[in-house]
Short mmCIF file of C-alpha atoms and ligand atoms in Angstrom, two decimals:
data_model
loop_
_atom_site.label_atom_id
_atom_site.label_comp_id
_atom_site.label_asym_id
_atom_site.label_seq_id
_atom_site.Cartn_x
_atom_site.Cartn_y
_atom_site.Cartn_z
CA UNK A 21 -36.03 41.88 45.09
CA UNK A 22 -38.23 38.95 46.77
CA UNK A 23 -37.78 37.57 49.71
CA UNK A 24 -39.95 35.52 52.20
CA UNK A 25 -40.46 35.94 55.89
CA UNK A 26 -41.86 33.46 58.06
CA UNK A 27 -43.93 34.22 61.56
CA UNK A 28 -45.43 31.80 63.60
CA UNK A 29 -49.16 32.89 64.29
CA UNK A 30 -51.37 33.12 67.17
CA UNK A 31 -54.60 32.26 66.39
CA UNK A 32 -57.78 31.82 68.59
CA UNK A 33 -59.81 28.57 68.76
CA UNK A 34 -62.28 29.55 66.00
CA UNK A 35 -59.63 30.46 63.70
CA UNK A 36 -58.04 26.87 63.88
CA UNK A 37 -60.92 25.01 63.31
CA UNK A 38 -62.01 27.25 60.73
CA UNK A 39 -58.43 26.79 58.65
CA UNK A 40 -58.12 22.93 59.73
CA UNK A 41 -61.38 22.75 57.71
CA UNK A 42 -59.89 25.01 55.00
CA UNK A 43 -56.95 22.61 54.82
CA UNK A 44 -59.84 19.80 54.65
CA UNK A 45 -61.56 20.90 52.00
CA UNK A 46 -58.99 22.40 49.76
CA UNK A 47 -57.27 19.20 49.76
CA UNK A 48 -60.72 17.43 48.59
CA UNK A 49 -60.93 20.56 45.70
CA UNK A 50 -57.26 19.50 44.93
CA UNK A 51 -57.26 15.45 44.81
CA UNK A 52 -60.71 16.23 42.70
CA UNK A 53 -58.91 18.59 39.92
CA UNK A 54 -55.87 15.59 39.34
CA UNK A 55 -58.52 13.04 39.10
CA UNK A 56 -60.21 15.02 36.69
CA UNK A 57 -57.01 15.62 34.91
CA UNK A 58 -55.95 12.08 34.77
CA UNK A 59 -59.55 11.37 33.26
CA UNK A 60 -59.17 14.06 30.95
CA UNK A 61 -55.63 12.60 29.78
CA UNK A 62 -57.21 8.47 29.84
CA UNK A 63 -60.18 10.17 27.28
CA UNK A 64 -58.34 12.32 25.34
CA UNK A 65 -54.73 10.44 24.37
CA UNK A 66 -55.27 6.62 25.39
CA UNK A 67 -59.19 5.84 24.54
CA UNK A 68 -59.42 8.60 21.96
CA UNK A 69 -62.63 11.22 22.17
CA UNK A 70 -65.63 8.80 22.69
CA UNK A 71 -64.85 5.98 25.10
CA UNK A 72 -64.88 6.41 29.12
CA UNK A 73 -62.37 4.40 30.95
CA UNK A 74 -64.39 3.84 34.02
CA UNK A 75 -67.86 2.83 32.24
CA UNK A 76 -65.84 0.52 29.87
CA UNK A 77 -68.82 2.03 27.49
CA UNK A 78 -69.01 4.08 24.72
CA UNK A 79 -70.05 7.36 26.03
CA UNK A 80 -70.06 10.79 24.64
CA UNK A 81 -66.78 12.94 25.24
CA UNK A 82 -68.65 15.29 28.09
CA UNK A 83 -67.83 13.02 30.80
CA UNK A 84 -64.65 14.31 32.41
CA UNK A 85 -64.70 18.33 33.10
CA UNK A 86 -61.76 19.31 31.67
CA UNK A 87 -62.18 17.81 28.27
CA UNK A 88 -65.56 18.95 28.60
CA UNK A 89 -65.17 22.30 28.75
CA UNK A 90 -61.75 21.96 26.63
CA UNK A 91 -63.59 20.56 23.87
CA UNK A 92 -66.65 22.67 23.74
CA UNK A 93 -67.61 25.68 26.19
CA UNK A 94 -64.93 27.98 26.21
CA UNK A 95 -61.79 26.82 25.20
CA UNK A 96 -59.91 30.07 23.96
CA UNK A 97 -58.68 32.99 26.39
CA UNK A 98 -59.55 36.08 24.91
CA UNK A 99 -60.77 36.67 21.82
CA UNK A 100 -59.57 40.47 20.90
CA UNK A 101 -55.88 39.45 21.59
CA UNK A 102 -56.02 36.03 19.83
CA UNK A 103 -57.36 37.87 16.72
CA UNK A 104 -54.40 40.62 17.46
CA UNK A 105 -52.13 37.46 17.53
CA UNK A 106 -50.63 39.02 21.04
CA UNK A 107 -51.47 35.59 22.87
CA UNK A 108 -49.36 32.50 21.29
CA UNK A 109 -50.98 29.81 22.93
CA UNK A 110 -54.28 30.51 23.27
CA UNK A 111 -56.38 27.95 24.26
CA UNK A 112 -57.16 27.47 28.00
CA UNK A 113 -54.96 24.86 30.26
CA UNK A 114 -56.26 22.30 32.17
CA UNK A 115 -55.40 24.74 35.17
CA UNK A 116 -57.67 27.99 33.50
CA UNK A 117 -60.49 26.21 32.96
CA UNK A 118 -60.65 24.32 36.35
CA UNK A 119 -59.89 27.77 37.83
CA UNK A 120 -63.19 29.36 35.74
CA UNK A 121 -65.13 26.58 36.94
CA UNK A 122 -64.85 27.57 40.74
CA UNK A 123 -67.67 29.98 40.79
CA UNK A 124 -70.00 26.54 39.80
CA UNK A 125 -67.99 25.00 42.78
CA UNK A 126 -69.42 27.54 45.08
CA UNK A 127 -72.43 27.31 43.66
CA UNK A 128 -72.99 23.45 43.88
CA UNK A 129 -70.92 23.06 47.47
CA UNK A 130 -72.04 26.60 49.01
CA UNK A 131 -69.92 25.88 51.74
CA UNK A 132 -66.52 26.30 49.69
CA UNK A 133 -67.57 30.05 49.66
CA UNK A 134 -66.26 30.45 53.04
CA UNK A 135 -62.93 30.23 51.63
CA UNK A 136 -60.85 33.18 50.07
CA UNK A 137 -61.44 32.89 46.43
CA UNK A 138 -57.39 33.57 45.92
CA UNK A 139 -56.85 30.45 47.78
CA UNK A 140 -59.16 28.28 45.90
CA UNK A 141 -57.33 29.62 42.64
CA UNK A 142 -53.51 29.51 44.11
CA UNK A 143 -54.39 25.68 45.22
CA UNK A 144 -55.63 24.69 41.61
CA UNK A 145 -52.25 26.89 40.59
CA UNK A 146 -50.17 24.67 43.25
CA UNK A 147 -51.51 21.39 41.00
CA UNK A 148 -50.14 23.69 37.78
CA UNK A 149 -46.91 23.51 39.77
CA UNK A 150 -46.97 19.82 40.18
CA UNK A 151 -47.46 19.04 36.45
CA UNK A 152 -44.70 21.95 35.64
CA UNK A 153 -41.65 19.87 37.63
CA UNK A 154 -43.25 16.10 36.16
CA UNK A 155 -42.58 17.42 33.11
CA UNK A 156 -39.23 18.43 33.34
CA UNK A 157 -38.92 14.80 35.33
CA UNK A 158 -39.44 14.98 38.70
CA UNK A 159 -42.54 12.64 39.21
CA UNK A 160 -46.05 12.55 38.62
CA UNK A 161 -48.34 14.77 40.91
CA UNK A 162 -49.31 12.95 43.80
CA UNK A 163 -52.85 12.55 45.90
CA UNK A 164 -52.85 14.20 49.08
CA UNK A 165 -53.37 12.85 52.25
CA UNK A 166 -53.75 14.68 55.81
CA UNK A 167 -50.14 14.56 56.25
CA UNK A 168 -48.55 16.04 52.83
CA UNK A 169 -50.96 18.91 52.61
CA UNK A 170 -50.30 21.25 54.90
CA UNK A 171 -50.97 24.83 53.67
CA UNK A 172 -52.44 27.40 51.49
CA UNK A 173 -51.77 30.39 50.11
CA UNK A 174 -53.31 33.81 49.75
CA UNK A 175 -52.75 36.08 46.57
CA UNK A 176 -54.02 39.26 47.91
CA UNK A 177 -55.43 41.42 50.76
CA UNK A 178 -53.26 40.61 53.44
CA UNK A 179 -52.29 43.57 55.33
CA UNK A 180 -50.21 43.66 58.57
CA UNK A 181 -50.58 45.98 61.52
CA UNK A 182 -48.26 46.13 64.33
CA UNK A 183 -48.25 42.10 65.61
CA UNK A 184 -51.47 41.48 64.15
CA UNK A 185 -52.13 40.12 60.50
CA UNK A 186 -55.05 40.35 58.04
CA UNK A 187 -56.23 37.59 56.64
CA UNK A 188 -59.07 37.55 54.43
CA UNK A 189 -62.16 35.53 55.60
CA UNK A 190 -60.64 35.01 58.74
CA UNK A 191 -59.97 37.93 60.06
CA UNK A 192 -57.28 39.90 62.46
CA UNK A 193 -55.02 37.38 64.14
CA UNK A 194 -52.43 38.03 66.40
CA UNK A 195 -48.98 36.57 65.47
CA UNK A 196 -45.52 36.59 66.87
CA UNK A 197 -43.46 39.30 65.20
CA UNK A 198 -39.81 37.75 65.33
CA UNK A 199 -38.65 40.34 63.28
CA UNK A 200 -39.40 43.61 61.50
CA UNK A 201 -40.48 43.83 57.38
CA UNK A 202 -37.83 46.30 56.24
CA UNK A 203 -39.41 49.85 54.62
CA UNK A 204 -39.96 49.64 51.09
CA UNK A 205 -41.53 46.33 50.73
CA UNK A 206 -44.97 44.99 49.92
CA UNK A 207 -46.50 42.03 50.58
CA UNK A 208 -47.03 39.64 47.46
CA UNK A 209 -48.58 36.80 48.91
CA UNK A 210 -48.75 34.81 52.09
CA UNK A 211 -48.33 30.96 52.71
CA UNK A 212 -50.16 29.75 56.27
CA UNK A 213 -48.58 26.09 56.86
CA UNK A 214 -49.64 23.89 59.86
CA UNK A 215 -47.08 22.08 61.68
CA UNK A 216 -46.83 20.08 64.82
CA UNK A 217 -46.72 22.69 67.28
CA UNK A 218 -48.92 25.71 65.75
CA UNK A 219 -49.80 27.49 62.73
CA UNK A 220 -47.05 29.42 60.91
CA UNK A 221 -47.19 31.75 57.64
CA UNK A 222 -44.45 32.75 55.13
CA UNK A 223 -44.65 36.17 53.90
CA UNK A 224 -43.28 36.83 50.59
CA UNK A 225 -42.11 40.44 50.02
CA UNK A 226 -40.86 42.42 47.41
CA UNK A 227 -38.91 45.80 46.96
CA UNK A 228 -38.53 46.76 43.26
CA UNK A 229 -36.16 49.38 43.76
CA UNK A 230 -33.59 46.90 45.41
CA UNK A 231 -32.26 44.87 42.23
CA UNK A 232 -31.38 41.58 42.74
CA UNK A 233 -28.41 40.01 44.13
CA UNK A 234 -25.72 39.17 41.11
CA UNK A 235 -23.50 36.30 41.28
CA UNK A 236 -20.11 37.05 40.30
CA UNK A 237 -18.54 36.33 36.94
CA UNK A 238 -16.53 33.37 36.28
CA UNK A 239 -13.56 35.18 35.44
CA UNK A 240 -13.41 37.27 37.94
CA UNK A 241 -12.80 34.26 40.18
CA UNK A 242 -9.37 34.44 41.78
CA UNK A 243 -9.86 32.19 45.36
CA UNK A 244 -11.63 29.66 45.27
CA UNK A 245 -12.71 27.22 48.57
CA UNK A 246 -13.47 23.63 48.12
CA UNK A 247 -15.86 21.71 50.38
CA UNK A 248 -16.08 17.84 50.96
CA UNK A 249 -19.63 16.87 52.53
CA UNK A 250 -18.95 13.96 54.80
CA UNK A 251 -20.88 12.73 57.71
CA UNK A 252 -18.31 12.13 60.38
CA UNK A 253 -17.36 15.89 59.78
CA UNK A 254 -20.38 17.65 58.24
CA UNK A 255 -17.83 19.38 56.15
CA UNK A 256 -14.37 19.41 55.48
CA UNK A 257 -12.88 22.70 53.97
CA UNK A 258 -9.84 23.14 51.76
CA UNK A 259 -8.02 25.64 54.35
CA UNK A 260 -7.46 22.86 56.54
CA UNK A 261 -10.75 23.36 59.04
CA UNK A 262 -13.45 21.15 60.17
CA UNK A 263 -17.00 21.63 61.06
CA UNK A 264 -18.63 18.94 63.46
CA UNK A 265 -21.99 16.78 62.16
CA UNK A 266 -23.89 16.99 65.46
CA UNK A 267 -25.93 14.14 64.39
CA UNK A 268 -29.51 15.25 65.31
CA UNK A 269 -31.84 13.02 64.45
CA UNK A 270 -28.88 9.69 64.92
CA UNK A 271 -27.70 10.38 68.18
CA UNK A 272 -27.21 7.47 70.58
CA UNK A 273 -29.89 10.51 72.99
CA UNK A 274 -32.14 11.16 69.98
CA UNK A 275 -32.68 8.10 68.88
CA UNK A 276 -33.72 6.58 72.34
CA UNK A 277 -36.36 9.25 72.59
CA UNK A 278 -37.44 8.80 69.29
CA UNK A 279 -37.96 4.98 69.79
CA UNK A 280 -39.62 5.28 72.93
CA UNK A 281 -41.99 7.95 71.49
CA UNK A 282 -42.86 5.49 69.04
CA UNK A 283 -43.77 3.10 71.10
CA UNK A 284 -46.03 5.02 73.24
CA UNK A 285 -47.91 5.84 69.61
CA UNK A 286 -47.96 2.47 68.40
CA UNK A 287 -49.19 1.15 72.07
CA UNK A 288 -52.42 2.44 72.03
CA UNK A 289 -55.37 1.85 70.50
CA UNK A 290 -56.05 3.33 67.13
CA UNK A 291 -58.30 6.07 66.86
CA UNK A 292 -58.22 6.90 70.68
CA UNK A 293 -57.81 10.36 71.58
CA UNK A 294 -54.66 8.95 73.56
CA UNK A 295 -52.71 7.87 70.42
CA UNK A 296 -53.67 11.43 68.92
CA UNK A 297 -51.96 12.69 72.23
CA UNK A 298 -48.80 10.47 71.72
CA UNK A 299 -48.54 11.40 68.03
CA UNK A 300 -48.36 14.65 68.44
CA UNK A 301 -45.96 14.51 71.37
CA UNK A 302 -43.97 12.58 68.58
CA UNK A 303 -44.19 14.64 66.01
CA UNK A 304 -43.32 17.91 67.91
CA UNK A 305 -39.95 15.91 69.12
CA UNK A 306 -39.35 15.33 65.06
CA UNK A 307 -40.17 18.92 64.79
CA UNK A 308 -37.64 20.26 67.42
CA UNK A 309 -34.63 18.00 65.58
CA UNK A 310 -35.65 20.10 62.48
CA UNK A 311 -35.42 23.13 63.54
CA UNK A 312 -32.28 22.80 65.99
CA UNK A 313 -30.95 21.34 62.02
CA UNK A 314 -32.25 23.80 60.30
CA UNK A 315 -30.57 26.73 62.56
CA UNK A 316 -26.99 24.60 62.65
CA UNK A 317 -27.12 24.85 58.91
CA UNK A 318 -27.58 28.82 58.27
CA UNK A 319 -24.57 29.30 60.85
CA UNK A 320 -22.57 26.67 59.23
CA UNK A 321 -23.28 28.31 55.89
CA UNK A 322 -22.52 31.15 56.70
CA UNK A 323 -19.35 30.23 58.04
CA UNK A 324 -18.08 28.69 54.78
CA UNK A 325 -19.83 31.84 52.68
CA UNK A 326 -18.09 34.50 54.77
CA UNK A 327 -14.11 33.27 54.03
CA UNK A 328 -12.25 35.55 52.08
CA UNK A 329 -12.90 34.07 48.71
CA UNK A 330 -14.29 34.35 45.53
CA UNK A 331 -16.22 31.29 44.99
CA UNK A 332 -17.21 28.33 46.86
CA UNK A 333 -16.74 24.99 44.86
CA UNK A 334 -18.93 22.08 46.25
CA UNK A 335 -18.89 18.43 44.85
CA UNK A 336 -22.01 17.55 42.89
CA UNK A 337 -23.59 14.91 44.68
CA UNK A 338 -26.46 12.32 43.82
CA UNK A 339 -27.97 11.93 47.03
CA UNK A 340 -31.50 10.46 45.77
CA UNK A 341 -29.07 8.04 44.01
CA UNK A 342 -27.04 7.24 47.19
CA UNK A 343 -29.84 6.84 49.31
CA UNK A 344 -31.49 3.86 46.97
CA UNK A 345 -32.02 0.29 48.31
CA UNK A 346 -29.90 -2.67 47.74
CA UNK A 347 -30.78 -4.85 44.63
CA UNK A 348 -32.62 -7.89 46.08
CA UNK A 349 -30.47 -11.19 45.62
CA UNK A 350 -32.15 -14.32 45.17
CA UNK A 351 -31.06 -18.24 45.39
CA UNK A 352 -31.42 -19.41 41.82
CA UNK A 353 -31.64 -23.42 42.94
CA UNK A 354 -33.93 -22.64 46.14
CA UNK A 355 -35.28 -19.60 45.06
CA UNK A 356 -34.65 -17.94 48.64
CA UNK A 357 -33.50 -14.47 49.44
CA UNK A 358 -30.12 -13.86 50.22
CA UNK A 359 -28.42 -11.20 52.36
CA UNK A 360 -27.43 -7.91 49.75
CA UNK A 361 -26.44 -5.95 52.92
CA UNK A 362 -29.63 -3.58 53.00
CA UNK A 363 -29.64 -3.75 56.88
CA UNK A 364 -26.01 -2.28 57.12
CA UNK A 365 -26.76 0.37 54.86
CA UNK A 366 -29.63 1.43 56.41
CA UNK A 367 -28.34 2.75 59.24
CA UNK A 368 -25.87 4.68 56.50
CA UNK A 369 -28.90 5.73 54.27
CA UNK A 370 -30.25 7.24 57.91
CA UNK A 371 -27.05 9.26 58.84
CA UNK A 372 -27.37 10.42 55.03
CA UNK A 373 -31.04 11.82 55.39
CA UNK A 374 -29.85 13.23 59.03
CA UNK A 375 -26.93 15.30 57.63
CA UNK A 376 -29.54 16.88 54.96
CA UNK A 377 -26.50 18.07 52.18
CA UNK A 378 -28.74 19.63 50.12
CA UNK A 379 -30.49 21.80 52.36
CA UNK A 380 -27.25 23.04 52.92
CA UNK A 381 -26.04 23.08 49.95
CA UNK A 382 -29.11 25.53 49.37
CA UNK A 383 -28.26 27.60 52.12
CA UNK A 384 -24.87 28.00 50.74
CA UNK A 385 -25.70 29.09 47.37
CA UNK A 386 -28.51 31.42 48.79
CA UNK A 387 -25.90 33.44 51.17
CA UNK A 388 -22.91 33.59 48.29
CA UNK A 389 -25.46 34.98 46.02
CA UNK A 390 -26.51 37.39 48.38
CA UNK A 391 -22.74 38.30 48.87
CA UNK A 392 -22.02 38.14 45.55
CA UNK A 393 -19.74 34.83 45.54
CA UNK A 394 -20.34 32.30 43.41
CA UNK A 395 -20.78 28.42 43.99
CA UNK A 396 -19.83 26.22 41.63
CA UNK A 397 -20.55 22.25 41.70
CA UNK A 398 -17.53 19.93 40.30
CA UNK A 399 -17.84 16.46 39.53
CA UNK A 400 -16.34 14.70 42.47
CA UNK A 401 -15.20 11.51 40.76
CA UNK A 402 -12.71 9.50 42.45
CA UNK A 403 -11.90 12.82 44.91
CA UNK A 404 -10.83 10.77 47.66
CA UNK A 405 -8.74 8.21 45.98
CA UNK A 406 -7.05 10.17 43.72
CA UNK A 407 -3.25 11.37 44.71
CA UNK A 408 -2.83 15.12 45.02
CA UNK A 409 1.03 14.58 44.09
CA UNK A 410 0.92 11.97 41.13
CA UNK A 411 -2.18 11.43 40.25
CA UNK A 412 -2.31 7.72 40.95
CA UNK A 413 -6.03 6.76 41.64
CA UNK A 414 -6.38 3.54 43.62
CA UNK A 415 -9.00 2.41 46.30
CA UNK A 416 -6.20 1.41 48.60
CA UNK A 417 -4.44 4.67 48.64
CA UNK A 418 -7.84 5.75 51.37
CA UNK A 419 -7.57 3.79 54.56
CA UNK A 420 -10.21 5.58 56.87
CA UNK A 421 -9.64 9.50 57.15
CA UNK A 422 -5.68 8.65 56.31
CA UNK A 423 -4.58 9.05 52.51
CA UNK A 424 -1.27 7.40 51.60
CA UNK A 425 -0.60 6.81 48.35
CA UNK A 426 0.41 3.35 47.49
CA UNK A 427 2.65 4.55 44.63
CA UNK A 428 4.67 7.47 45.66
CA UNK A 429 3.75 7.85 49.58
CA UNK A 430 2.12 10.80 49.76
CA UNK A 431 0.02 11.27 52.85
CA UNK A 432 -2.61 13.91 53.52
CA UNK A 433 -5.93 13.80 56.17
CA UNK A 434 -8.45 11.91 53.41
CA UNK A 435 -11.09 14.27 53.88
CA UNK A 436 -9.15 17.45 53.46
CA UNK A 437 -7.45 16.29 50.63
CA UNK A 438 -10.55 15.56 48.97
CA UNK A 439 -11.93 19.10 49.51
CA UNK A 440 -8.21 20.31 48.12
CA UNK A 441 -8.94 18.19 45.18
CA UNK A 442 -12.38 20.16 44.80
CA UNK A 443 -11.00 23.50 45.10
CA UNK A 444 -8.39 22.48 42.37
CA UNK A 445 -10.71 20.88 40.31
CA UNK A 446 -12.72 24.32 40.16
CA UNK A 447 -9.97 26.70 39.98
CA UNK A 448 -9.23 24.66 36.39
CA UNK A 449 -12.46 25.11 35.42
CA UNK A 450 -12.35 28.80 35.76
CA UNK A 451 -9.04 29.16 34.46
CA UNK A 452 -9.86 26.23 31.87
CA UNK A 453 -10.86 26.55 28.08
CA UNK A 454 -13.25 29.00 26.77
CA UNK A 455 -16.38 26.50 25.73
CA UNK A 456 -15.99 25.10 29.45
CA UNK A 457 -15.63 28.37 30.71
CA UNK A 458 -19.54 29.37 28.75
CA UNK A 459 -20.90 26.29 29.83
CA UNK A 460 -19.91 26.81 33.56
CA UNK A 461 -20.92 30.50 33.50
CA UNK A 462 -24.63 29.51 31.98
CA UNK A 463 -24.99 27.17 35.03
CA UNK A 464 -24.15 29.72 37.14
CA UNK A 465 -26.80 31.95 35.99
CA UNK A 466 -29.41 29.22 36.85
CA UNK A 467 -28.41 29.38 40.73
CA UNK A 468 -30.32 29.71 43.60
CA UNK A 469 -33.75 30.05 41.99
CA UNK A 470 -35.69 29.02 44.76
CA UNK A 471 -35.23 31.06 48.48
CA UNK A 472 -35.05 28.81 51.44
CA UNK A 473 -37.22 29.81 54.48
CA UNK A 474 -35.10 32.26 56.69
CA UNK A 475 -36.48 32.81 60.08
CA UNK A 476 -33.73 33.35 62.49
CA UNK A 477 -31.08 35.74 60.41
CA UNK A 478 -30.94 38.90 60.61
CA UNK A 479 -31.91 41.06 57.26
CA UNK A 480 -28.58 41.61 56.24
CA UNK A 481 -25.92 38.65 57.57
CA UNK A 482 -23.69 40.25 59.74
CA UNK A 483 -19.16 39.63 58.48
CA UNK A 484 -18.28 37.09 61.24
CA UNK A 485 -14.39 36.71 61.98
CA UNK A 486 -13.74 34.02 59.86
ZN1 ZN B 1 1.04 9.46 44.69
#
């Protein structure tokens, strides 16, 4: 089993600097590697072999690294298992052969060879990782800036001792041990991530003789629970109970402190150590409404997970879709903009970011695995308008949270309805037809894949009351 733990550390003076120059200069290595990638791809597919984009000049093909060393050098892996016809594929990736050329890195920038050569290779990895989800359609791979890059990660040789950690090329450092690693595990790798107020790392762990947690099968489902996201009520569940949206980011409190903090940065002059000192006073108040979020969420989660059911059905929301802008409207005779209600929303498309569904969405699914429910995601078309005793489906049957249906005068809380509507909704797909039944059951299969960070639970979560 894997698992991640996060600490925050204590480091000494030396040992920030020396990682806020890490940070620096892996960032540099990894902006460098996409350029040369993009390069690599303008050469190879657009201009064909001989041209260079940037020259606008015939040139020879040796210009960008990768297709350089793709194209002549050392382009397949190993030649005793190629000729053995073990390896498939095996030519070198962009990522292998920038990875082979950091030796000649630390040879032309000797300074780079402060740095843990596992870093240097997970951080041209990390770019791997980029390409891998713009493939399957989640954007192209971005260039880093100060803000968005953040951390590194080590592939070996950390070792802990009592409340002090090892980490190679930089040494002991003290950190605060929250909580103990369980017996059995070993440390796989370890993540060190600045943030506003200090240095953290995330310890990944695994125990090989503890299998994995196995989500239970679809037709074993009997109870089933349905949940309605909402932002008034952070969740409405289909036994009738409420959970409260504490709002902490859109808070009439929060939001005055926020503003004012802003001010104070935008005030002063830029590049003065004083607008540093104001950011950062910022940014640790942006900070604090994460974390209070991020805490709310694993109790609320583990509220919901910890019922007496079977399964937890949850609607199967668009959020990047909900969150979009307004279409621009224009005057055709004076060619003016007109109002399209963007500033209304906004303050919507903010209470929308502040409630963060999908982080707990995550958290849910991570906690019924782990208890071996299941969560399954319905389609919540037209879950709110629809009526739960005839089926009529009408805009004006919602009036606020009431639900009275214009046709037979049903009436139900909206919101509770809705989640009722969920839970029904799932409980026919599990009792449904066979080919629904397989195609459910192989999405199941694919949850939870990714672990959120846990840092306040307990190892295992301890049966509340509810
Ligand atoms: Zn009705």
């Amino acid at each position: 089993m894997l698992t991640n733990f996060c600490f925050k550390l204590r480091p000494n003076v030396t040992h920030s600097i020396k990682m806020s120059n890490w940070l620096d200069m892996l960032r540099s290595t990894y902006n460098w590697s996409l350029a040369d990638r993009i390069a690599q791809y303008n050469q190879q597919f657009i201009q064909g072999n001989y041209c260079d984009i940037t020259t606008k000049g015939e040139a020879c093909p040796l210009t960008c690294f990768v297709s350089k060393n793709g194209a002549s050098g050392e382009p397949w892996k190993d030649n005793k298992s190629v000729l053995d016809g073990k390896l498939k594929n095996p030519r070198r990736s962009a990522g292998d052969i920038q990875i082979t050329a950091l030796p000649e890195l630390k040879k032309r920038a000797p300074w780079f060879s402060e740095i843990d050569s596992t870093v240097l290779q997970q951080n041209v990895k990390r770019l791997d990782t980029a390409y891998k989800n713009f493939f399957e359609g989640r954007g192209f791979p971005k260039f880093k800036n100060r803000s968005n890059f953040t951390s590194f990660t080590y592939q070996m040789g950390v070792k802990l001792q009592g409340s002090k950690i090892y980490l190679p090329k930089l040494g002991w450092m003290r950190f605060f041990n929250s909580r103990s690693i369980p017996n059995g595990f070993t440390i796989k790798a370890a993540t060190i991530r600045k943030r506003q107020d200090g240095w953290y790392v995330s310890i990944r762990i695994e125990n090989k003789s503890i299998p994995d947690y196995i989500p239970k099968p679809l037709n074993e489902v009997e109870s089933v629970l349905g949940c309605d996201l909402g932002i008034t009520k952070l969740v409405h569940l289909s036994d009738r109970h409420q959970i409260n949206n504490p709002k902490f980011s859109t808070n009439k409190k929060a939001k005055r402190t926020l503003k004012i903090r802003q001010r104070r940065v935008s005030k002063k002059a830029k590049g003065s150590k004083n607008r540093k000192k104001a950011a950062n006073k910022l940014g640790r108040f942006h900070k604090k409404i994460t974390d209070k979020r991020v805490a709310y969420q694993w109790d609320v989660a583990n509220k919901i997970v910890s019922r007496k059911v079977d399964a937890v059905a949850l609607e199967d929301l668009n959020i990047s879709g909900m969150l979009k802008r307004c279409k621009v409207k224009v005057d055709e005779i004076s060619g003016r903009f007109l109002k399209n209600g963007q500033s209304r929303k906004k303050g919507l498309n903010r209470s929308i970011s502040d409630a963060a569904w999908s982080e707990l969405i995550l958290k849910i699914e991570y906690l019924a695995v782990k208890q071996g429910k299941v969560v399954i995601k319905i389609n919540p078309k037209h879950s709110s308008q629809e009526c739960r005793n005839c089926g009529h489906i009408d805009k004006s049957n919602r009036d606020g949270e009431k639900f009275i249906c214009t046709q037979c005068g049903y009436h139900e809380h909206a919101d509770i309805g809705a989640a009722k509507t969920i839970r029904d909704r799932c409980l026919e797909i599990v009792r449904g037809d066979s080919a629904k039944l397989a195609a459910s059951q192989q999405n199941a299969q694919k949850i939870s894949p990714r672990t959120p960070v846990q840092t306040w639970r307990v190892w295992e979560p301890v049966q509340t009351g509810y």
